[in-house]
Coordinates of C-alpha atoms in Angstrom, one line a residue:
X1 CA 0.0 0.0 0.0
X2 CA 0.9 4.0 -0.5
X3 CA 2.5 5.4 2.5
X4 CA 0.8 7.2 4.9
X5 CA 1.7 10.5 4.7
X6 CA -1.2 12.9 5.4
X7 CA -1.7 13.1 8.8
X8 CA -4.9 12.7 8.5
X9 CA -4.7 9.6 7.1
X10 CA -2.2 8.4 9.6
X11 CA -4.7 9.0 12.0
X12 CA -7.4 7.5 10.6
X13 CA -6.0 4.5 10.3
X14 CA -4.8 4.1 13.9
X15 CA -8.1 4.8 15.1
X16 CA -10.6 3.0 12.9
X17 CA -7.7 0.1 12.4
X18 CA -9.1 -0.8 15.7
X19 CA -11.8 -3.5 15.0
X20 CA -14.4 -2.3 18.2
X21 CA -13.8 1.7 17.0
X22 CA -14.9 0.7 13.8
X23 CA -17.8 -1.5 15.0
X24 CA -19.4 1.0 16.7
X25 CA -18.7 3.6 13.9
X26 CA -20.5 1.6 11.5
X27 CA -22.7 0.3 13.9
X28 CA -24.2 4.0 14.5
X29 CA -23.7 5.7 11.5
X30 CA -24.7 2.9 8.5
X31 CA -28.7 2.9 7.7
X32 CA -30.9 1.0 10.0
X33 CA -31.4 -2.3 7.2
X34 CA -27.5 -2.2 7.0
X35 CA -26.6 -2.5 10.5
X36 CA -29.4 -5.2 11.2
X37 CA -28.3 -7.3 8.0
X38 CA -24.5 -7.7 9.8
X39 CA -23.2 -9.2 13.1
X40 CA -21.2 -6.7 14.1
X41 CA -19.7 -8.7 16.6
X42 CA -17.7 -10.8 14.3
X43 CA -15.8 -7.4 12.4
X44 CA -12.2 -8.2 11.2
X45 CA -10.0 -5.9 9.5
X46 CA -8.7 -7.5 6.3
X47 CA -5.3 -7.6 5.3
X48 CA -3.8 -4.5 3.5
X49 CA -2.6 -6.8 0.6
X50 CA -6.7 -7.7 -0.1
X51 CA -6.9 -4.3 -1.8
X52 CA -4.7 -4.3 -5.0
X53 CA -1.9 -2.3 -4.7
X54 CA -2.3 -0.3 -8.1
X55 CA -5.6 1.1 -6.7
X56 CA -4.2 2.4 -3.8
X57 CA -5.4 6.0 -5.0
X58 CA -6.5 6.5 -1.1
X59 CA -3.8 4.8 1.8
X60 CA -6.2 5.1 4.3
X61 CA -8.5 2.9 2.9
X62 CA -9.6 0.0 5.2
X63 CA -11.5 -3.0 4.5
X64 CA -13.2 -4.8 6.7
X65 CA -14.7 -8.8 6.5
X66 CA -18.2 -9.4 8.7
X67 CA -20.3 -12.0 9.3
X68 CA -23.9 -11.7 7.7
X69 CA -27.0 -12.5 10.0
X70 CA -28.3 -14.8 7.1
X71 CA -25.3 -16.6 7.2
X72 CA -22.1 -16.0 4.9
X73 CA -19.3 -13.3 4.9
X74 CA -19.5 -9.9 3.0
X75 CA -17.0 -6.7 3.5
X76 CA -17.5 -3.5 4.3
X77 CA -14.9 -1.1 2.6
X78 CA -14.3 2.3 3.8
X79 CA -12.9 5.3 1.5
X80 CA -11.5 7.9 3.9
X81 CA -11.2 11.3 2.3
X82 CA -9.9 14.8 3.9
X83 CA -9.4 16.4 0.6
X84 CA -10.5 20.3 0.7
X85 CA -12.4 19.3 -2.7
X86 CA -14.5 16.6 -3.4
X87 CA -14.0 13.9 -5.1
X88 CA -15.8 13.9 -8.7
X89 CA -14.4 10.6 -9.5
X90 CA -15.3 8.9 -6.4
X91 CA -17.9 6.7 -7.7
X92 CA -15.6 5.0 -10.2
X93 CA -12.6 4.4 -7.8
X94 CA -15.4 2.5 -5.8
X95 CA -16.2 0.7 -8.8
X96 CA -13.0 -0.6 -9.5
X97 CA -12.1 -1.3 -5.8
X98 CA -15.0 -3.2 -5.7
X99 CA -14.1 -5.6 -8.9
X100 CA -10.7 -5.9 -7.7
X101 CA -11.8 -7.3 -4.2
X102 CA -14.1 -9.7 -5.9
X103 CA -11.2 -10.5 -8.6
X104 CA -8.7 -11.8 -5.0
X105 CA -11.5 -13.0 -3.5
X106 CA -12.0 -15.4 -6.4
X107 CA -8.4 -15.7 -7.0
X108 CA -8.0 -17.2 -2.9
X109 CA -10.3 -20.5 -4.3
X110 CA -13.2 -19.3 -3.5
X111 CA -16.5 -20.3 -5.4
X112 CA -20.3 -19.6 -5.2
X113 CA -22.1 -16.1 -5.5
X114 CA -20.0 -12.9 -5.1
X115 CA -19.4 -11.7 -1.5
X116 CA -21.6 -8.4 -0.9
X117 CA -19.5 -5.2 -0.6
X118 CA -20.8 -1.9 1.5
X119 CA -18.4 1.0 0.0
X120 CA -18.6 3.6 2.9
X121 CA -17.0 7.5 2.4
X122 CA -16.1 9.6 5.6
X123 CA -15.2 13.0 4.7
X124 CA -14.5 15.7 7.1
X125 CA -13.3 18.5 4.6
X126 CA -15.1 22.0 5.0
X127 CA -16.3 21.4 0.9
X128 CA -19.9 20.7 1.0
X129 CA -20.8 16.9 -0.4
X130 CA -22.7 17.3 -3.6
X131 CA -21.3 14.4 -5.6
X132 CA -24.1 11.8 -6.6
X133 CA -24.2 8.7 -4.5
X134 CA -24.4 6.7 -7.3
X135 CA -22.2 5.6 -10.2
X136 CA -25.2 5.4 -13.0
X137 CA -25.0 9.1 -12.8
X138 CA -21.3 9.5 -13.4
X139 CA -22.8 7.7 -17.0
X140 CA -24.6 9.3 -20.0
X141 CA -28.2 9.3 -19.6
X142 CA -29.9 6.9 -22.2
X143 CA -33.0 5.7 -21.4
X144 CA -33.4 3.1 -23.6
X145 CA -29.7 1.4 -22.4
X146 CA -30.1 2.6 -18.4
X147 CA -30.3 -0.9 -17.7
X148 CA -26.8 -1.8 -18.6
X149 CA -25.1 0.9 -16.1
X150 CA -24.7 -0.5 -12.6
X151 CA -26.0 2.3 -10.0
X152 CA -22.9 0.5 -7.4
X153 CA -24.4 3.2 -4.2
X154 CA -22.3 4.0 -1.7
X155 CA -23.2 5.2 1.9
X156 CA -21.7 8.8 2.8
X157 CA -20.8 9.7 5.8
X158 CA -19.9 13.6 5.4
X159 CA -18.7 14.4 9.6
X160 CA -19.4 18.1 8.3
X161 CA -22.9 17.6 8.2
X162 CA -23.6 16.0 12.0
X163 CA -24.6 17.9 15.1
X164 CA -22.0 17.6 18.3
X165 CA -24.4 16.1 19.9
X166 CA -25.4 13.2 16.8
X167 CA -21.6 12.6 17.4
X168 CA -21.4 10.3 19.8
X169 CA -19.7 6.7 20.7
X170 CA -17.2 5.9 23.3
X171 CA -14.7 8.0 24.1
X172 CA -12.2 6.9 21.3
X173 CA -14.8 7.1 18.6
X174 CA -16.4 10.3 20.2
X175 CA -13.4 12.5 20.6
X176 CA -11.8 11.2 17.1
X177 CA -15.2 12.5 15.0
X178 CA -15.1 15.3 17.0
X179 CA -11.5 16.1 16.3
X180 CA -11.6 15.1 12.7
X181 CA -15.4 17.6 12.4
X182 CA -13.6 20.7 13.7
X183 CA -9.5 20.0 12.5
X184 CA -10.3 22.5 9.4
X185 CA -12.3 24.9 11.1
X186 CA -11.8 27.8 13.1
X187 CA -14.0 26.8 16.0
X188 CA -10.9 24.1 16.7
X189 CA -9.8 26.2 19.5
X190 CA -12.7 26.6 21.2
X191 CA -13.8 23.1 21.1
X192 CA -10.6 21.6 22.3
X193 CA -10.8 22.1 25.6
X194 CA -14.3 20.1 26.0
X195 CA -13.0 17.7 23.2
X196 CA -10.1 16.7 25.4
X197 CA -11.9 16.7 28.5
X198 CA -13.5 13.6 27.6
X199 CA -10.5 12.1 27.8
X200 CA -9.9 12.4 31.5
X201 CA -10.4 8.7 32.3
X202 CA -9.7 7.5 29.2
X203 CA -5.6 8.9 30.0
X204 CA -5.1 7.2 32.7
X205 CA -5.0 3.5 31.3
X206 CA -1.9 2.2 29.2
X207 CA -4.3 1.5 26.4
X208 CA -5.8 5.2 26.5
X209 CA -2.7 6.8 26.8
X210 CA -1.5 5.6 24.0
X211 CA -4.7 7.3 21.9
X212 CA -4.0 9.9 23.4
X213 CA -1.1 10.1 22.8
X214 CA -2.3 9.5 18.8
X215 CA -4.8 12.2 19.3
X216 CA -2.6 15.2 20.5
X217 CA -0.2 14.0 17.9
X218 CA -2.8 14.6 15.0
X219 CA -3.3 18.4 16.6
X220 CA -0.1 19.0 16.6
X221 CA 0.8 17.9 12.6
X222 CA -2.9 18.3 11.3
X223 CA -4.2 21.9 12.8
X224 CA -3.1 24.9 10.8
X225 CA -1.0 27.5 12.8
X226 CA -3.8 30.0 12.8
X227 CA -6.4 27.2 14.0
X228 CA -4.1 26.2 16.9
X229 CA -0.6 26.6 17.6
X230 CA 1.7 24.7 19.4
X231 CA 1.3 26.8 22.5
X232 CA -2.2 27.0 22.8
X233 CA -2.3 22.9 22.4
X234 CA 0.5 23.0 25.4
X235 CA -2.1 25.1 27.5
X236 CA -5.2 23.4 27.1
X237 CA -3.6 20.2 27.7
X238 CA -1.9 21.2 30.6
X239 CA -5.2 22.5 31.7
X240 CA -7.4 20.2 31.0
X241 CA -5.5 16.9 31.5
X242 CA -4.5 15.4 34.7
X243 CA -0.6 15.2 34.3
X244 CA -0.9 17.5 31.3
X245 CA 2.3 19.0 31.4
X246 CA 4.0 16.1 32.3
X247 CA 2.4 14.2 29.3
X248 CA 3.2 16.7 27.0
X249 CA 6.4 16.6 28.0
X250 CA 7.1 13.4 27.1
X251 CA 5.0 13.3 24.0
X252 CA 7.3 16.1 22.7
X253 CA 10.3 14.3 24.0
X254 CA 9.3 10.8 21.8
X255 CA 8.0 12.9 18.8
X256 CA 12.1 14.4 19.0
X257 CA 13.3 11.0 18.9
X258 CA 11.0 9.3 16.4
X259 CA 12.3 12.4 14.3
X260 CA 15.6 11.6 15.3
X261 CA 15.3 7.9 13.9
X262 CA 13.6 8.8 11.0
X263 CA 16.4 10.7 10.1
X264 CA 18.6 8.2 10.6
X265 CA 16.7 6.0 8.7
X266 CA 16.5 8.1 6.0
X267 CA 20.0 8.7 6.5
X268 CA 20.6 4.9 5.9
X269 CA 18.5 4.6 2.9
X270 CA 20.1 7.0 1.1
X271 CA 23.7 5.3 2.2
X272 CA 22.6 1.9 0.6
X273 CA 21.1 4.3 -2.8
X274 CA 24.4 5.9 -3.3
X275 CA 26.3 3.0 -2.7
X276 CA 23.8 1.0 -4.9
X277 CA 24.9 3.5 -7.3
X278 CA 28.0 3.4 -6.8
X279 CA 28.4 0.2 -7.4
X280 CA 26.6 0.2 -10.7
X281 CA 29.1 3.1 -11.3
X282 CA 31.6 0.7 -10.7
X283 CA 30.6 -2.0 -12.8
X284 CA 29.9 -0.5 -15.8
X285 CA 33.6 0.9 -15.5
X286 CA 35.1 -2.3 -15.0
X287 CA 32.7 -3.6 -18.1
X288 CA 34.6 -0.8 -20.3
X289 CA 37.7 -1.3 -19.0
X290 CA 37.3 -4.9 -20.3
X291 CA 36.3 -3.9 -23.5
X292 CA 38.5 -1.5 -24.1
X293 CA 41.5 -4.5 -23.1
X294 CA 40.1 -6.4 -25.5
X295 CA 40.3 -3.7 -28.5
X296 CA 43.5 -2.0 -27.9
X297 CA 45.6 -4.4 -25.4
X298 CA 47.2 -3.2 -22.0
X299 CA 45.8 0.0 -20.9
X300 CA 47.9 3.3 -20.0
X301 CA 47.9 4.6 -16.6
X302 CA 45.5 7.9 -18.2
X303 CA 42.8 5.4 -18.8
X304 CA 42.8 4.1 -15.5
X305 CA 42.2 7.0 -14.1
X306 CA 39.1 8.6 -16.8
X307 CA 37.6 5.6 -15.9
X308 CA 37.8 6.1 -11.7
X309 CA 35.9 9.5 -12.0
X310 CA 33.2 9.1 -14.6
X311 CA 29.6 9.3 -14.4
X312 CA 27.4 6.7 -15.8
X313 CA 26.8 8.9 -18.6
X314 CA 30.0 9.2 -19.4
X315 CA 30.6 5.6 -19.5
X316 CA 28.0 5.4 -21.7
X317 CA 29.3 7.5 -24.1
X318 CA 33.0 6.0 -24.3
X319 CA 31.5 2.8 -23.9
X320 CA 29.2 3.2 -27.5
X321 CA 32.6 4.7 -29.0
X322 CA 34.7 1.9 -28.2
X323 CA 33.0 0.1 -30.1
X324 CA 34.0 1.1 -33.3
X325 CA 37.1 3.7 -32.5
X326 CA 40.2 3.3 -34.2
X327 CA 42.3 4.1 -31.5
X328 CA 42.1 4.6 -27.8
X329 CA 42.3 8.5 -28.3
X330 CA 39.6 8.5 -30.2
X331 CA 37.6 7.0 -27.6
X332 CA 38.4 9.9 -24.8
X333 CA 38.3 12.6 -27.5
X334 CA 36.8 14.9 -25.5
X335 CA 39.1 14.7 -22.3
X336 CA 42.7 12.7 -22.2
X337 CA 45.0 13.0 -19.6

């Protein structure tokens, strides 16, 4: 899958990656028929690798497998997006998401009907939602052919649109759609400080710090400057939360180091790429140092030492000449000795 690099998705992920978040998200906010057609008990998160890897047009996409009441196993995919815009395309990204689950599914031995797939979008962006729910419309209108184009209807879940108080959920779920409603807006600031307060109990366990921990994180990387600054996060934690200067403390200490190792990794990574290159640098000499042996005999010291500094371009270049040069001059006819 794509990396995560938006922090929202990052943050979406960690919290709805958690099977009984996402059960109760679905649970509350898919229509009635929906939620009383699935055993919501039995919700799994599906492995990454079920959702093609050349559709990953969307990283925080998650997939989830659920018993049906009936009997049976269907999925319920979710399509996260934060985007300031809406998506006019979204219909058709759900279409072809949807044909490549089926296509693994199939391609795992399975047999029999097609599993059923609920496409869900959650968007929080500040853009009002007026892209049709279904694909048909995406499709010239012909009336005598509107039975070949599939309608494939998603359920939207647009955060932008909900009261506070149709928010709700335990305290994971409730602070997270509250946090993800208000992130773009300029009402973040005031809303923080009851936001967070619900998290008073939830901080004290190992488990619920380490949301919290999540949580302030996504404030700190996700809110704009002029929403919320760095300070003002400082304060109302501090205020709000028991041990809030302490925690925030050590949150900032941690985020340091993780930046710390990622540099070093990244640091690494690009050690191994340049010696990767330079060993291909390398090769290639040693390649045209053979080939030139082999036209014009021993080699003069001169050679030796074109060849140490060149680029790959370079070697390209003396390497194409060498083939049909009738000297060794004429091969480094640009630059000897």
């Amino acid at each position: 899958m794509t990396a995560l690099n938006s922090p929202h998705d990052r943050f979406f992920k960690a919290v709805f990656g958690r099977t009984e978040v996402a059960a109760e998200f679905l649970e509350r906010y898919l229509p009635a028929p929906a939620v009383e057609a699935l055993d919501w008990k039995t919700l799994r998160t599906a492995k990454d690798s079920f959702l093609d890897p050349e559709l990953a047009l969307h990283p925080a996409d998650l997939l989830y497998s659920v018993d049906l009441r009936g009997g049976g196993t269907g999925y319920v995919h979710v399509l996260f997006e934060h985007k300031s815009y809406v998506e006019s395309r979204i219909g058709l990204d759900l279409l072809r998401y949807r044909v490549r689950i089926w296509e693994q599914w199939l391609n795992a031995g399975n047999s029999g009907h097609l599993p059923v797939i609920v496409p869900v979008v959650v968007h929080h962006g500040t853009a009002t939602w007026r892209v049709s729910r279904q694909f048909a419309d995406e499709v010239e209108d012909v009336p005598p052919l509107r039975d070949y184009v599939p309608a494939c209807v998603y359920h939207l879940i647009d955060l932008s649109g909900y009261r506070d108080d149709e928010l709700q959920g335990a305290v994971m779920l409730h602070t997270a759609l509250l946090t993800l409603k208000y992130i773009f807006r300029n009402e973040l600031r005031e809303r923080l400080p009851d936001i967070l307060g619900l998290l008073r109990d939830l901080a004290q366990s190992s488990m619920g710090l380490d949301y919290v921990r999540t949580l302030l994180r996504y404030l700190a990387q996700a809110a704009s400057v002029d929403r919320l600054s760095g300070d003002e996060l400082r304060q109302v934690v501090t205020e709000t939360l028991s041990g809030g200067g302490e925690l925030m403390q050590t949150i900032a200490e941690q985020w340091e180091q993780q930046a710390m190792d990622r540099g070093i990794e990244k640091g690494i990574q690009r050690g191994i790429e340049k010696g990767i290159e330079k060993g291909i640098e390398q090769g290639e000499a040693r390649l045209l140092k053979q080939l030139l042996t082999w036209r014009f005999g021993a080699l003069p010291p001169w050679v030796e030492s074109q060849l140490a500094g060149a680029e790959p371009e370079r070697l390209e270049a003396w390497a194409k000449r060498a083939l049909d040069a009738q000297t060794l001059d004429a091969v480094f006819v640009e630059g000897i000795r």
